[in-house]
Structures are given as structure tokens and as C-alpha cells.
Amino acid sequence: MGNGARAQQKRERNAKDTKKGDTSQLKSNAAAKTIICKICRQDFQVTVKRPQLEAHADTKHSKGYDDCFA
């Protein structure tokens, strides 16, 4: 005697409650890319920090933050 049947029933019930469909975040990540460099049109996610944007402007274009993003 065991709880094998009960455990299987619980798995089946939980399977009904699970999220159906695509669980990928690729579409939401693409939608979050709202910061765009004015020079090369490279897009950045909205969560990027200013030092990373300044590094992009300096290394890629040898210009300042204001020239590329402001």
C-alpha cells in the first residue's frame, strides 16, 4: 500500500493548472529594447545602465553619451 495513485492524481491535476503555450521571453525582451543609438541604430534594453551606454558611445564612435543617446 502506498500513495502512488494519489501522487499520480495530484500530478494530473497540477498539469491542468500549468501555463499552456510559449514560455519564452524573447518577445518581451525584444519589446523592452527601447534605447537606440542615434549613430549606428543599435538597440539596448531599457534596463541598461548609463555607464554601459557611455562605454558604447566611447568605444564604438569615440563620442560622448549625449551625441549618441540624448
PDB file of C-alpha atoms in Angstrom:
ATOM      1  CA  MET A   1       0.000   0.000   0.000  1.00  0.00           C
ATOM      2  CA  GLY A   2       1.297   3.346  -0.902  1.00  0.00           C
ATOM      3  CA  ASN A   3       0.337   6.742  -2.126  1.00  0.00           C
ATOM      4  CA  GLY A   4       1.277   6.106  -5.764  1.00  0.00           C
ATOM      5  CA  ALA A   5      -2.251   6.561  -7.087  1.00  0.00           C
ATOM      6  CA  ARG A   6      -2.741   9.726  -5.065  1.00  0.00           C
ATOM      7  CA  ALA A   7       0.550  11.139  -6.260  1.00  0.00           C
ATOM      8  CA  GLN A   8      -0.362  10.412  -9.879  1.00  0.00           C
ATOM      9  CA  GLN A   9      -3.750  12.091  -9.451  1.00  0.00           C
ATOM     10  CA  LYS A  10      -2.059  15.134  -7.967  1.00  0.00           C
ATOM     11  CA  ARG A  11       0.381  15.310 -10.908  1.00  0.00           C
ATOM     12  CA  GLU A  12      -2.538  15.175 -13.343  1.00  0.00           C
ATOM     13  CA  ARG A  13      -4.390  17.947 -11.504  1.00  0.00           C
ATOM     14  CA  ASN A  14      -1.290  20.128 -11.421  1.00  0.00           C
ATOM     15  CA  ALA A  15      -0.672  19.506 -15.112  1.00  0.00           C
ATOM     16  CA  LYS A  16      -4.059  21.073 -15.856  1.00  0.00           C
ATOM     17  CA  ASP A  17      -3.124  24.186 -13.894  1.00  0.00           C
ATOM     18  CA  THR A  18       0.229  24.737 -15.554  1.00  0.00           C
ATOM     19  CA  LYS A  19       0.686  27.520 -18.042  1.00  0.00           C
ATOM     20  CA  LYS A  20      -0.076  26.470 -21.568  1.00  0.00           C
ATOM     21  CA  GLY A  21       1.711  27.801 -24.608  1.00  0.00           C
ATOM     22  CA  ASP A  22       5.007  29.508 -25.183  1.00  0.00           C
ATOM     23  CA  THR A  23       7.027  30.348 -22.088  1.00  0.00           C
ATOM     24  CA  SER A  24       9.870  32.066 -23.922  1.00  0.00           C
ATOM     25  CA  GLN A  25      10.756  35.650 -23.040  1.00  0.00           C
ATOM     26  CA  LEU A  26      12.159  36.508 -26.455  1.00  0.00           C
ATOM     27  CA  LYS A  27       9.169  38.625 -27.498  1.00  0.00           C
ATOM     28  CA  SER A  28       9.088  40.589 -24.254  1.00  0.00           C
ATOM     29  CA  ASN A  29      12.864  41.127 -24.400  1.00  0.00           C
ATOM     30  CA  ALA A  30      12.563  42.460 -27.944  1.00  0.00           C
ATOM     31  CA  ALA A  31       9.801  44.823 -26.848  1.00  0.00           C
ATOM     32  CA  ALA A  32      11.968  46.113 -23.984  1.00  0.00           C
ATOM     33  CA  LYS A  33      14.671  47.366 -26.355  1.00  0.00           C
ATOM     34  CA  THR A  34      13.652  50.993 -26.388  1.00  0.00           C
ATOM     35  CA  ILE A  35      17.014  52.788 -26.154  1.00  0.00           C
ATOM     36  CA  ILE A  36      18.540  53.260 -29.608  1.00  0.00           C
ATOM     37  CA  CYS A  37      21.892  54.743 -30.551  1.00  0.00           C
ATOM     38  CA  LYS A  38      21.378  57.650 -32.937  1.00  0.00           C
ATOM     39  CA  ILE A  39      24.531  56.879 -34.910  1.00  0.00           C
ATOM     40  CA  CYS A  40      24.539  53.109 -35.506  1.00  0.00           C
ATOM     41  CA  ARG A  41      20.888  52.381 -34.581  1.00  0.00           C
ATOM     42  CA  GLN A  42      21.894  49.606 -32.160  1.00  0.00           C
ATOM     43  CA  ASP A  43      19.111  48.946 -29.685  1.00  0.00           C
ATOM     44  CA  PHE A  44      19.527  48.428 -25.953  1.00  0.00           C
ATOM     45  CA  GLN A  45      17.145  47.109 -23.333  1.00  0.00           C
ATOM     46  CA  VAL A  46      15.501  49.617 -21.075  1.00  0.00           C
ATOM     47  CA  THR A  47      17.327  48.095 -18.070  1.00  0.00           C
ATOM     48  CA  VAL A  48      20.803  49.009 -19.352  1.00  0.00           C
ATOM     49  CA  LYS A  49      22.779  51.353 -17.105  1.00  0.00           C
ATOM     50  CA  ARG A  50      24.268  54.644 -18.222  1.00  0.00           C
ATOM     51  CA  PRO A  51      27.923  53.508 -17.831  1.00  0.00           C
ATOM     52  CA  GLN A  52      27.308  50.779 -20.429  1.00  0.00           C
ATOM     53  CA  LEU A  53      25.798  53.325 -22.808  1.00  0.00           C
ATOM     54  CA  GLU A  54      28.742  55.669 -22.238  1.00  0.00           C
ATOM     55  CA  ALA A  55      31.136  52.799 -22.951  1.00  0.00           C
ATOM     56  CA  HIS A  56      29.299  52.088 -26.210  1.00  0.00           C
ATOM     57  CA  ALA A  57      29.497  55.730 -27.268  1.00  0.00           C
ATOM     58  CA  ASP A  58      33.191  55.954 -26.410  1.00  0.00           C
ATOM     59  CA  THR A  59      34.407  52.665 -27.875  1.00  0.00           C
ATOM     60  CA  LYS A  60      32.230  52.422 -30.987  1.00  0.00           C
ATOM     61  CA  HIS A  61      32.014  56.055 -32.027  1.00  0.00           C
ATOM     62  CA  SER A  62      34.621  57.986 -29.982  1.00  0.00           C
ATOM     63  CA  LYS A  63      31.858  60.368 -28.963  1.00  0.00           C
ATOM     64  CA  GLY A  64      30.031  61.230 -25.776  1.00  0.00           C
ATOM     65  CA  TYR A  65      26.793  59.914 -24.320  1.00  0.00           C
ATOM     66  CA  ASP A  66      24.864  62.997 -25.413  1.00  0.00           C
ATOM     67  CA  ASP A  67      25.926  62.597 -29.039  1.00  0.00           C
ATOM     68  CA  CYS A  68      24.605  59.034 -29.231  1.00  0.00           C
ATOM     69  CA  PHE A  69      21.589  58.844 -26.936  1.00  0.00           C
ATOM     70  CA  ALA A  70      20.319  62.255 -25.820  1.00  0.00           C
TER      71      ALA A  70
END
